[in-house]
Short mmCIF file of N, CA, C and O in Angstrom, two decimals:
data_model
loop_
_atom_site.label_atom_id
_atom_site.label_comp_id
_atom_site.label_asym_id
_atom_site.label_seq_id
_atom_site.Cartn_x
_atom_site.Cartn_y
_atom_site.Cartn_z
N UNK A 1 -27.20 77.00 -5.40
CA UNK A 1 -26.14 77.69 -6.08
C UNK A 1 -24.85 77.65 -5.25
O UNK A 1 -23.77 77.51 -5.79
N UNK A 2 -24.99 77.80 -3.91
CA UNK A 2 -23.82 77.74 -3.04
C UNK A 2 -23.13 76.39 -3.11
O UNK A 2 -21.92 76.31 -3.06
N UNK A 3 -23.92 75.33 -3.19
CA UNK A 3 -23.33 73.99 -3.23
C UNK A 3 -22.55 73.78 -4.53
O UNK A 3 -21.51 73.13 -4.53
N UNK A 4 -23.02 74.32 -5.63
CA UNK A 4 -22.30 74.22 -6.90
C UNK A 4 -20.99 74.99 -6.80
O UNK A 4 -19.93 74.51 -7.22
N UNK A 5 -21.04 76.19 -6.22
CA UNK A 5 -19.84 77.00 -6.06
C UNK A 5 -18.84 76.30 -5.14
O UNK A 5 -17.65 76.25 -5.41
N UNK A 6 -19.32 75.73 -4.03
CA UNK A 6 -18.46 75.02 -3.09
C UNK A 6 -17.83 73.80 -3.75
O UNK A 6 -16.65 73.50 -3.55
N UNK A 7 -18.60 73.08 -4.56
CA UNK A 7 -18.08 71.93 -5.27
C UNK A 7 -17.00 72.36 -6.26
O UNK A 7 -15.95 71.71 -6.37
N UNK A 8 -17.23 73.45 -6.96
CA UNK A 8 -16.26 73.96 -7.92
C UNK A 8 -14.95 74.33 -7.22
O UNK A 8 -13.86 73.98 -7.68
N UNK A 9 -15.03 75.04 -6.09
CA UNK A 9 -13.83 75.42 -5.34
C UNK A 9 -13.12 74.17 -4.84
O UNK A 9 -11.89 74.07 -4.91
N UNK A 10 -13.86 73.20 -4.32
CA UNK A 10 -13.26 71.96 -3.84
C UNK A 10 -12.52 71.24 -4.96
O UNK A 10 -11.38 70.80 -4.79
N UNK A 11 -13.14 71.12 -6.12
CA UNK A 11 -12.49 70.46 -7.25
C UNK A 11 -11.26 71.22 -7.72
O UNK A 11 -10.24 70.63 -8.06
N UNK A 12 -11.34 72.53 -7.72
CA UNK A 12 -10.21 73.35 -8.14
C UNK A 12 -9.03 73.17 -7.20
O UNK A 12 -7.90 72.94 -7.63
N UNK A 13 -9.29 73.21 -5.90
CA UNK A 13 -8.23 73.09 -4.90
C UNK A 13 -7.65 71.68 -4.91
O UNK A 13 -6.44 71.49 -4.90
N UNK A 14 -8.50 70.68 -4.96
CA UNK A 14 -8.00 69.31 -4.90
C UNK A 14 -7.30 68.91 -6.20
O UNK A 14 -6.38 68.11 -6.19
N UNK A 15 -7.71 69.46 -7.32
CA UNK A 15 -7.08 69.08 -8.59
C UNK A 15 -5.70 69.67 -8.74
O UNK A 15 -4.88 69.16 -9.49
N UNK A 16 -5.39 70.75 -8.03
CA UNK A 16 -4.07 71.37 -8.12
C UNK A 16 -2.98 70.42 -7.65
O UNK A 16 -1.85 70.50 -8.11
N UNK A 17 -3.31 69.54 -6.73
CA UNK A 17 -2.30 68.63 -6.22
C UNK A 17 -2.04 67.46 -7.16
O UNK A 17 -0.99 66.86 -7.09
N UNK A 18 -2.95 67.17 -8.05
CA UNK A 18 -2.74 66.02 -8.91
C UNK A 18 -2.37 66.39 -10.33
O UNK A 18 -1.99 65.54 -11.12
N UNK A 19 -2.45 67.67 -10.67
CA UNK A 19 -2.05 68.08 -12.01
C UNK A 19 -0.54 68.09 -12.11
O UNK A 19 0.14 68.56 -11.21
N UNK A 20 0.01 67.58 -13.21
CA UNK A 20 1.47 67.62 -13.36
C UNK A 20 1.93 69.05 -13.59
O UNK A 20 1.28 69.83 -14.26
N UNK A 21 3.05 69.39 -13.01
CA UNK A 21 3.64 70.71 -13.20
C UNK A 21 4.62 70.66 -14.35
O UNK A 21 5.32 69.69 -14.54
N UNK A 22 4.72 71.73 -15.08
CA UNK A 22 5.68 71.82 -16.18
C UNK A 22 6.97 72.45 -15.69
O UNK A 22 7.52 73.35 -16.30
N UNK A 23 7.44 71.99 -14.55
CA UNK A 23 8.68 72.49 -13.98
C UNK A 23 9.62 71.31 -13.81
O UNK A 23 9.20 70.18 -13.66
N UNK A 24 10.92 71.59 -13.81
CA UNK A 24 11.86 70.51 -13.55
C UNK A 24 11.70 69.99 -12.14
O UNK A 24 11.21 70.70 -11.26
N UNK A 25 12.13 68.77 -11.94
CA UNK A 25 12.05 68.16 -10.64
C UNK A 25 12.81 69.00 -9.63
O UNK A 25 13.88 69.52 -9.91
N UNK A 26 12.29 69.12 -8.43
CA UNK A 26 12.87 70.02 -7.44
C UNK A 26 14.14 69.48 -6.80
O UNK A 26 14.73 70.14 -5.97
N UNK A 27 14.57 68.32 -7.17
CA UNK A 27 15.79 67.78 -6.60
C UNK A 27 15.52 66.74 -5.52
O UNK A 27 16.45 66.25 -4.91
N UNK A 28 14.25 66.44 -5.25
CA UNK A 28 13.95 65.43 -4.24
C UNK A 28 14.31 64.03 -4.73
O UNK A 28 14.51 63.14 -3.94
N UNK A 29 14.35 63.86 -6.03
CA UNK A 29 14.72 62.59 -6.60
C UNK A 29 16.25 62.48 -6.60
O UNK A 29 16.92 63.32 -7.18
N UNK A 30 16.82 61.46 -5.96
CA UNK A 30 18.28 61.35 -5.90
C UNK A 30 18.92 61.25 -7.29
O UNK A 30 20.02 61.71 -7.49
N UNK A 31 18.22 60.64 -8.25
CA UNK A 31 18.78 60.54 -9.59
C UNK A 31 18.93 61.90 -10.24
O UNK A 31 19.90 62.17 -10.94
N UNK A 32 17.97 62.80 -10.00
CA UNK A 32 18.05 64.15 -10.54
C UNK A 32 19.22 64.89 -9.92
O UNK A 32 19.98 65.57 -10.61
N UNK A 33 19.38 64.78 -8.62
CA UNK A 33 20.49 65.44 -7.93
C UNK A 33 21.82 64.93 -8.45
O UNK A 33 22.74 65.71 -8.69
N UNK A 34 21.95 63.62 -8.63
CA UNK A 34 23.19 63.05 -9.16
C UNK A 34 23.46 63.52 -10.58
O UNK A 34 24.60 63.79 -10.94
N UNK A 35 22.41 63.63 -11.38
CA UNK A 35 22.57 64.09 -12.76
C UNK A 35 23.09 65.52 -12.78
O UNK A 35 23.99 65.86 -13.54
N UNK A 36 22.53 66.38 -11.91
CA UNK A 36 22.97 67.77 -11.84
C UNK A 36 24.42 67.85 -11.39
O UNK A 36 25.21 68.60 -11.97
N UNK A 37 24.78 67.09 -10.39
CA UNK A 37 26.16 67.09 -9.90
C UNK A 37 27.10 66.58 -10.97
O UNK A 37 28.15 67.17 -11.23
N UNK A 38 26.73 65.47 -11.64
CA UNK A 38 27.58 64.91 -12.68
C UNK A 38 27.73 65.88 -13.85
O UNK A 38 28.81 66.02 -14.41
N UNK A 39 26.65 66.55 -14.24
CA UNK A 39 26.73 67.49 -15.35
C UNK A 39 27.57 68.71 -14.97
O UNK A 39 28.33 69.23 -15.79
N UNK A 40 27.48 69.16 -13.74
CA UNK A 40 28.30 70.29 -13.28
C UNK A 40 29.78 69.92 -13.31
O UNK A 40 30.62 70.71 -13.73
N UNK A 41 30.08 68.71 -12.87
CA UNK A 41 31.46 68.23 -12.89
C UNK A 41 31.95 68.09 -14.33
O UNK A 41 33.06 68.51 -14.66
N UNK A 42 31.12 67.52 -15.19
CA UNK A 42 31.49 67.36 -16.60
C UNK A 42 31.69 68.74 -17.25
O UNK A 42 32.63 68.94 -18.01
N UNK A 43 30.83 69.71 -16.92
CA UNK A 43 30.97 71.05 -17.48
C UNK A 43 32.32 71.64 -17.09
O UNK A 43 33.03 72.20 -17.93
N UNK A 44 32.70 71.52 -15.82
CA UNK A 44 33.98 72.06 -15.35
C UNK A 44 35.15 71.41 -16.09
O UNK A 44 36.10 72.10 -16.50
N UNK A 45 35.09 70.10 -16.28
CA UNK A 45 36.15 69.39 -17.00
C UNK A 45 36.22 69.83 -18.47
O UNK A 45 37.30 70.03 -19.01
N UNK A 46 35.05 69.99 -19.09
CA UNK A 46 35.02 70.42 -20.49
C UNK A 46 35.55 71.85 -20.64
O UNK A 46 36.25 72.15 -21.62
N UNK A 47 35.24 72.72 -19.70
CA UNK A 47 35.74 74.10 -19.76
C UNK A 47 37.26 74.12 -19.62
O UNK A 47 37.94 74.91 -20.28
N UNK A 48 37.80 73.27 -18.75
CA UNK A 48 39.26 73.20 -18.60
C UNK A 48 39.91 72.74 -19.92
O UNK A 48 40.89 73.32 -20.35
N UNK A 49 39.34 71.72 -20.52
CA UNK A 49 39.88 71.24 -21.80
C UNK A 49 39.71 72.27 -22.90
O UNK A 49 40.55 72.41 -23.79
N UNK A 50 38.62 73.05 -22.82
CA UNK A 50 38.33 74.06 -23.84
C UNK A 50 39.34 75.20 -23.79
O UNK A 50 39.60 75.85 -24.81
N UNK A 51 39.93 75.46 -22.63
CA UNK A 51 40.91 76.54 -22.50
C UNK A 51 42.19 76.26 -23.27
O UNK A 51 42.89 77.19 -23.66
N UNK A 52 42.49 75.00 -23.50
CA UNK A 52 43.71 74.62 -24.22
C UNK A 52 43.56 75.07 -25.67
O UNK A 52 42.58 74.73 -26.34
N UNK A 53 44.50 75.84 -26.15
CA UNK A 53 44.51 76.34 -27.54
C UNK A 53 43.26 77.15 -27.89
O UNK A 53 42.86 77.20 -29.04
N UNK A 54 42.62 77.78 -26.90
CA UNK A 54 41.38 78.51 -27.18
C UNK A 54 41.62 79.69 -28.11
O UNK A 54 40.81 79.97 -28.99
N UNK A 55 42.73 80.38 -27.94
CA UNK A 55 43.03 81.52 -28.83
C UNK A 55 43.18 81.05 -30.27
O UNK A 55 42.71 81.70 -31.20
N UNK A 56 43.83 79.91 -30.44
CA UNK A 56 44.02 79.36 -31.79
C UNK A 56 42.67 78.99 -32.40
O UNK A 56 42.39 79.31 -33.56
N UNK A 57 41.82 78.33 -31.64
CA UNK A 57 40.50 77.92 -32.13
C UNK A 57 39.66 79.15 -32.45
O UNK A 57 38.99 79.21 -33.49
N UNK A 58 39.70 80.15 -31.57
CA UNK A 58 38.94 81.38 -31.80
C UNK A 58 39.40 82.06 -33.09
O UNK A 58 38.57 82.51 -33.89
N UNK A 59 40.70 82.11 -33.31
CA UNK A 59 41.23 82.70 -34.54
C UNK A 59 40.77 81.91 -35.76
O UNK A 59 40.39 82.50 -36.79
N UNK A 60 40.77 80.58 -35.66
CA UNK A 60 40.32 79.76 -36.79
C UNK A 60 38.84 79.98 -37.08
O UNK A 60 38.44 80.06 -38.24
N UNK A 61 38.02 80.07 -36.02
CA UNK A 61 36.59 80.29 -36.21
C UNK A 61 36.36 81.66 -36.86
O UNK A 61 35.58 81.78 -37.81
N UNK A 62 37.02 82.68 -36.36
CA UNK A 62 36.86 84.02 -36.94
C UNK A 62 37.32 84.07 -38.39
O UNK A 62 36.65 84.67 -39.23
N UNK A 63 38.44 83.44 -38.67
CA UNK A 63 38.92 83.37 -40.05
C UNK A 63 37.90 82.68 -40.93
O UNK A 63 37.59 83.14 -42.04
N UNK A 64 37.34 81.59 -40.45
CA UNK A 64 36.34 80.85 -41.21
C UNK A 64 35.10 81.70 -41.46
O UNK A 64 34.56 81.74 -42.56
N UNK A 65 34.65 82.40 -40.42
CA UNK A 65 33.43 83.20 -40.55
C UNK A 65 33.62 84.45 -41.42
O UNK A 65 32.69 84.87 -42.11
N UNK A 66 34.80 85.04 -41.39
CA UNK A 66 35.04 86.28 -42.13
C UNK A 66 35.44 86.07 -43.58
O UNK A 66 35.38 87.01 -44.37
N UNK A 67 35.84 84.89 -43.93
CA UNK A 67 36.25 84.60 -45.31
C UNK A 67 35.21 83.75 -46.00
O UNK A 67 34.37 83.13 -45.36
N UNK A 68 35.29 83.72 -47.31
CA UNK A 68 34.43 82.81 -48.06
C UNK A 68 34.84 81.39 -47.73
O UNK A 68 36.01 81.03 -47.81
N UNK A 69 33.88 80.59 -47.35
CA UNK A 69 34.20 79.22 -46.96
C UNK A 69 34.32 78.33 -48.19
O UNK A 69 33.61 78.49 -49.18
N UNK A 70 35.22 77.40 -48.10
CA UNK A 70 35.44 76.41 -49.16
C UNK A 70 34.43 75.28 -48.96
O UNK A 70 34.42 74.64 -47.91
N UNK A 71 33.58 75.02 -49.96
CA UNK A 71 32.59 73.95 -49.78
C UNK A 71 33.23 72.57 -49.58
O UNK A 71 32.59 71.67 -49.04
N UNK A 72 34.48 72.42 -49.99
CA UNK A 72 35.17 71.13 -49.83
C UNK A 72 35.84 70.99 -48.46
O UNK A 72 36.34 69.93 -48.13
N UNK A 73 35.86 72.07 -47.69
CA UNK A 73 36.45 72.03 -46.35
C UNK A 73 35.59 71.10 -45.49
O UNK A 73 34.37 71.29 -45.40
N UNK A 74 36.19 70.11 -44.82
CA UNK A 74 35.39 69.18 -44.02
C UNK A 74 34.90 69.78 -42.70
O UNK A 74 34.06 69.18 -42.04
N UNK A 75 35.42 70.95 -42.33
CA UNK A 75 35.02 71.56 -41.06
C UNK A 75 34.23 72.83 -41.29
O UNK A 75 34.30 73.45 -42.35
N UNK A 76 33.49 73.20 -40.25
CA UNK A 76 32.77 74.46 -40.23
C UNK A 76 32.80 75.01 -38.81
O UNK A 76 33.26 74.34 -37.89
N UNK A 77 32.31 76.22 -38.65
CA UNK A 77 32.31 76.87 -37.35
C UNK A 77 30.97 76.65 -36.65
O UNK A 77 29.93 76.54 -37.30
N UNK A 78 31.03 76.60 -35.34
CA UNK A 78 29.83 76.55 -34.51
C UNK A 78 29.98 77.64 -33.45
O UNK A 78 30.97 77.66 -32.72
N UNK A 79 29.01 78.55 -33.41
CA UNK A 79 29.00 79.62 -32.40
C UNK A 79 27.70 79.46 -31.62
O UNK A 79 26.61 79.52 -32.20
N UNK A 80 27.83 79.23 -30.32
CA UNK A 80 26.66 78.98 -29.48
C UNK A 80 26.60 80.06 -28.42
O UNK A 80 27.56 80.28 -27.67
N UNK A 81 25.46 80.75 -28.38
CA UNK A 81 25.23 81.79 -27.38
C UNK A 81 24.28 81.22 -26.33
O UNK A 81 23.23 80.69 -26.66
N UNK A 82 24.67 81.36 -25.09
CA UNK A 82 23.86 80.88 -23.96
C UNK A 82 23.33 82.10 -23.22
O UNK A 82 24.06 82.77 -22.51
N UNK A 83 22.06 82.42 -23.42
CA UNK A 83 21.43 83.57 -22.75
C UNK A 83 20.74 83.18 -21.45
O UNK A 83 20.02 83.98 -20.89
N UNK A 84 20.97 81.97 -20.99
CA UNK A 84 20.34 81.52 -19.75
C UNK A 84 21.24 81.81 -18.56
O UNK A 84 22.40 82.21 -18.72
N UNK A 85 20.71 81.57 -17.38
CA UNK A 85 21.48 81.74 -16.14
C UNK A 85 22.11 80.44 -15.68
O UNK A 85 22.43 80.31 -14.50
N UNK A 86 22.23 79.48 -16.58
CA UNK A 86 22.81 78.18 -16.25
C UNK A 86 23.92 77.84 -17.22
O UNK A 86 23.83 78.14 -18.41
N UNK A 87 24.96 77.19 -16.71
CA UNK A 87 25.98 76.64 -17.59
C UNK A 87 25.36 75.48 -18.36
O UNK A 87 24.56 74.72 -17.81
N UNK A 88 25.72 75.35 -19.64
CA UNK A 88 25.14 74.27 -20.44
C UNK A 88 26.22 73.51 -21.20
O UNK A 88 27.31 74.03 -21.44
N UNK A 89 25.88 72.30 -21.56
CA UNK A 89 26.69 71.49 -22.45
C UNK A 89 25.81 71.17 -23.65
O UNK A 89 24.75 70.57 -23.50
N UNK A 90 26.23 71.61 -24.82
CA UNK A 90 25.50 71.29 -26.05
C UNK A 90 26.16 70.03 -26.61
O UNK A 90 27.36 70.01 -26.88
N UNK A 91 25.36 69.00 -26.77
CA UNK A 91 25.86 67.70 -27.23
C UNK A 91 25.44 67.49 -28.68
O UNK A 91 24.26 67.52 -28.99
N UNK A 92 26.44 67.31 -29.55
CA UNK A 92 26.20 67.02 -30.96
C UNK A 92 26.63 65.57 -31.19
O UNK A 92 27.76 65.21 -30.88
N UNK A 93 25.74 64.78 -31.74
CA UNK A 93 26.05 63.38 -32.05
C UNK A 93 25.79 63.17 -33.52
O UNK A 93 24.69 63.39 -34.02
N UNK A 94 26.85 62.73 -34.24
CA UNK A 94 26.74 62.51 -35.68
C UNK A 94 25.77 61.41 -36.00
O UNK A 94 25.75 60.37 -35.34
N UNK A 95 24.95 61.63 -37.03
CA UNK A 95 23.98 60.60 -37.41
C UNK A 95 24.60 59.56 -38.33
O UNK A 95 24.16 58.42 -38.34
N UNK A 96 25.62 59.95 -39.08
CA UNK A 96 26.28 58.99 -39.98
C UNK A 96 27.77 58.88 -39.72
O UNK A 96 28.35 57.82 -39.87
N UNK A 97 28.40 60.00 -39.35
CA UNK A 97 29.85 59.99 -39.22
C UNK A 97 30.36 59.54 -37.85
O UNK A 97 31.55 59.51 -37.62
N UNK A 98 29.47 59.22 -36.93
CA UNK A 98 29.81 58.73 -35.59
C UNK A 98 30.69 59.71 -34.81
O UNK A 98 31.34 59.35 -33.85
N UNK A 99 30.73 60.95 -35.23
CA UNK A 99 31.47 61.98 -34.52
C UNK A 99 30.57 62.59 -33.46
O UNK A 99 29.36 62.70 -33.66
N UNK A 100 31.13 62.95 -32.32
CA UNK A 100 30.32 63.62 -31.29
C UNK A 100 31.14 64.72 -30.64
O UNK A 100 32.36 64.67 -30.60
N UNK A 101 30.43 65.72 -30.19
CA UNK A 101 31.03 66.86 -29.51
C UNK A 101 30.21 67.17 -28.27
O UNK A 101 28.98 67.15 -28.31
N UNK A 102 30.89 67.49 -27.18
CA UNK A 102 30.25 68.01 -25.98
C UNK A 102 30.82 69.41 -25.80
O UNK A 102 31.97 69.58 -25.40
N UNK A 103 30.02 70.41 -26.13
CA UNK A 103 30.49 71.78 -26.20
C UNK A 103 30.00 72.57 -24.99
O UNK A 103 28.80 72.80 -24.83
N UNK A 104 30.91 73.02 -24.11
CA UNK A 104 30.50 73.77 -22.93
C UNK A 104 30.30 75.25 -23.25
O UNK A 104 31.08 75.85 -23.99
N UNK A 105 29.23 75.83 -22.70
CA UNK A 105 28.98 77.25 -22.86
C UNK A 105 28.53 77.78 -21.50
O UNK A 105 27.51 77.36 -20.96
N UNK A 106 29.32 78.71 -20.96
CA UNK A 106 29.01 79.27 -19.64
C UNK A 106 27.75 80.13 -19.71
O UNK A 106 27.36 80.62 -20.77
N UNK A 107 27.12 80.31 -18.56
CA UNK A 107 25.90 81.11 -18.50
C UNK A 107 26.16 82.53 -18.98
O UNK A 107 27.23 83.09 -18.75
N UNK A 108 25.18 83.07 -19.70
CA UNK A 108 25.22 84.44 -20.22
C UNK A 108 26.50 84.74 -21.00
O UNK A 108 27.10 85.79 -20.85
N UNK A 109 26.93 83.79 -21.83
CA UNK A 109 28.12 84.00 -22.65
C UNK A 109 27.98 83.22 -23.94
O UNK A 109 26.95 82.62 -24.21
N UNK A 110 29.03 83.23 -24.74
CA UNK A 110 29.05 82.43 -25.96
C UNK A 110 30.38 81.71 -26.06
O UNK A 110 31.35 82.08 -25.41
N UNK A 111 30.39 80.68 -26.87
CA UNK A 111 31.61 79.93 -27.11
C UNK A 111 31.59 79.50 -28.56
O UNK A 111 30.53 79.37 -29.17
N UNK A 112 32.77 79.29 -29.11
CA UNK A 112 32.89 78.93 -30.52
C UNK A 112 33.80 77.72 -30.68
O UNK A 112 34.71 77.52 -29.89
N UNK A 113 33.51 76.95 -31.72
CA UNK A 113 34.20 75.69 -31.94
C UNK A 113 34.33 75.43 -33.43
O UNK A 113 33.61 76.02 -34.23
N UNK A 114 35.22 74.53 -33.79
CA UNK A 114 35.27 73.98 -35.13
C UNK A 114 34.72 72.57 -35.06
O UNK A 114 35.09 71.79 -34.18
N UNK A 115 33.81 72.24 -35.97
CA UNK A 115 33.21 70.91 -36.01
C UNK A 115 33.23 70.40 -37.44
O UNK A 115 33.34 71.17 -38.39
N UNK A 116 33.12 69.09 -37.58
CA UNK A 116 33.05 68.49 -38.91
C UNK A 116 31.64 68.68 -39.47
O UNK A 116 30.66 68.62 -38.74
N UNK A 117 31.57 68.91 -40.76
CA UNK A 117 30.27 69.03 -41.41
C UNK A 117 29.58 67.67 -41.39
O UNK A 117 30.23 66.63 -41.41
N UNK A 118 28.25 67.70 -41.37
CA UNK A 118 27.50 66.45 -41.39
C UNK A 118 26.17 66.59 -40.67
O UNK A 118 25.79 67.66 -40.21
N UNK A 119 25.48 65.47 -40.56
CA UNK A 119 24.19 65.43 -39.87
C UNK A 119 24.40 65.15 -38.39
O UNK A 119 25.19 64.28 -38.03
N UNK A 120 23.68 65.89 -37.56
CA UNK A 120 23.83 65.76 -36.12
C UNK A 120 22.48 65.85 -35.42
O UNK A 120 21.56 66.50 -35.90
N UNK A 121 22.41 65.20 -34.27
CA UNK A 121 21.35 65.51 -33.32
C UNK A 121 22.00 66.40 -32.28
O UNK A 121 23.12 66.15 -31.84
N UNK A 122 21.30 67.46 -31.91
CA UNK A 122 21.78 68.38 -30.90
C UNK A 122 20.84 68.28 -29.71
O UNK A 122 19.63 68.25 -29.88
N UNK A 123 21.41 68.21 -28.52
CA UNK A 123 20.57 68.27 -27.33
C UNK A 123 21.33 68.93 -26.20
O UNK A 123 22.56 68.94 -26.18
N UNK A 124 20.56 69.51 -25.31
CA UNK A 124 21.13 70.20 -24.17
C UNK A 124 20.07 70.30 -23.09
O UNK A 124 18.88 70.16 -23.34
N UNK A 125 20.54 70.55 -21.89
CA UNK A 125 19.67 70.79 -20.75
C UNK A 125 19.90 72.25 -20.36
O UNK A 125 20.95 72.60 -19.86
N UNK A 126 18.91 73.11 -20.64
CA UNK A 126 19.04 74.54 -20.36
C UNK A 126 18.19 74.87 -19.13
O UNK A 126 16.98 75.00 -19.23
N UNK A 127 18.84 74.94 -17.99
CA UNK A 127 18.16 75.25 -16.72
C UNK A 127 16.97 74.33 -16.48
O UNK A 127 15.89 74.76 -16.07
N UNK A 128 17.13 73.06 -16.76
CA UNK A 128 16.07 72.08 -16.55
C UNK A 128 15.18 71.84 -17.75
O UNK A 128 14.44 70.88 -17.79
N UNK A 129 15.23 72.70 -18.74
CA UNK A 129 14.44 72.53 -19.96
C UNK A 129 15.29 71.78 -20.99
O UNK A 129 16.47 72.09 -21.17
N UNK A 130 14.69 70.82 -21.63
CA UNK A 130 15.40 70.02 -22.62
C UNK A 130 15.34 70.69 -23.99
O UNK A 130 14.29 71.15 -24.42
N UNK A 131 16.49 70.75 -24.66
CA UNK A 131 16.57 71.24 -26.03
C UNK A 131 16.99 70.07 -26.89
O UNK A 131 17.92 69.33 -26.56
N UNK A 132 16.30 69.87 -28.00
CA UNK A 132 16.62 68.78 -28.93
C UNK A 132 16.35 69.27 -30.35
O UNK A 132 15.33 69.91 -30.62
N UNK A 133 17.28 68.96 -31.24
CA UNK A 133 17.12 69.35 -32.63
C UNK A 133 17.95 68.42 -33.50
O UNK A 133 18.94 67.85 -33.04
N UNK A 134 17.54 68.27 -34.74
CA UNK A 134 18.33 67.53 -35.73
C UNK A 134 18.69 68.51 -36.84
O UNK A 134 17.83 69.24 -37.32
N UNK A 135 19.97 68.52 -37.21
CA UNK A 135 20.43 69.45 -38.23
C UNK A 135 21.45 68.78 -39.13
O UNK A 135 22.23 67.95 -38.69
N UNK A 136 21.44 69.19 -40.38
CA UNK A 136 22.52 68.86 -41.30
C UNK A 136 23.36 70.12 -41.39
O UNK A 136 22.90 71.16 -41.87
N UNK A 137 24.57 70.04 -40.89
CA UNK A 137 25.43 71.21 -40.77
C UNK A 137 26.45 71.20 -41.90
O UNK A 137 27.35 70.36 -41.92
N UNK A 138 26.28 72.12 -42.84
CA UNK A 138 27.23 72.27 -43.95
C UNK A 138 27.74 73.70 -44.03
O UNK A 138 28.66 74.00 -44.78
N UNK A 139 27.12 74.58 -43.27
CA UNK A 139 27.52 75.98 -43.16
C UNK A 139 27.70 76.28 -41.68
O UNK A 139 27.30 75.48 -40.83
N UNK A 140 28.26 77.44 -41.35
CA UNK A 140 28.43 77.74 -39.92
C UNK A 140 27.13 77.61 -39.13
O UNK A 140 26.07 78.03 -39.57
N UNK A 141 27.24 77.00 -37.98
CA UNK A 141 26.11 76.80 -37.07
C UNK A 141 26.16 77.93 -36.05
O UNK A 141 27.14 78.09 -35.33
N UNK A 142 25.11 78.74 -36.04
CA UNK A 142 25.02 79.82 -35.06
C UNK A 142 23.67 79.69 -34.37
O UNK A 142 22.63 79.84 -35.02
N UNK A 143 23.70 79.34 -33.08
CA UNK A 143 22.45 79.15 -32.34
C UNK A 143 22.51 79.93 -31.03
O UNK A 143 23.58 80.16 -30.47
N UNK A 144 21.33 80.33 -30.57
CA UNK A 144 21.18 81.00 -29.29
C UNK A 144 20.20 80.19 -28.46
O UNK A 144 19.11 79.87 -28.93
N UNK A 145 20.61 79.86 -27.25
CA UNK A 145 19.75 79.11 -26.33
C UNK A 145 19.45 79.99 -25.12
O UNK A 145 20.34 80.70 -24.62
N UNK A 146 18.21 79.96 -24.68
CA UNK A 146 17.83 80.73 -23.50
C UNK A 146 16.73 79.95 -22.77
O UNK A 146 16.15 79.02 -23.32
N UNK A 147 16.46 80.36 -21.53
CA UNK A 147 15.42 79.66 -20.78
C UNK A 147 14.12 80.37 -20.88
O UNK A 147 13.91 81.34 -21.47
#
């Protein structure tokens, strides 16, 4: 009985080193480190660009959300809430209209945008976790992302 128990403990301990972890890479891979640095730099640049006319865009989004929307209007509102402790970039890529958006959302905050209606793939990296979705956006897009 002891030998069976010892074998079980040995297998348990040795298997822990070979089982894949469901955690993001720790940064030992230079490509991962470069990706994080590049995304941080891109986030900072997108936030700077987002500050331009932000009051005007916010007013347009609020007006759109508070009023009855015109189905013929080519644009709609997107409100993205980031409940994670990481800055994120939500990437929307049009499936037919070839339009794309890289929308920055700071950690523990929300941001709003005007986007063209249509089909999109959405993806983001939320604190190392990948988010991916496909949506046909014809009404306001309101999403919350968290880790």
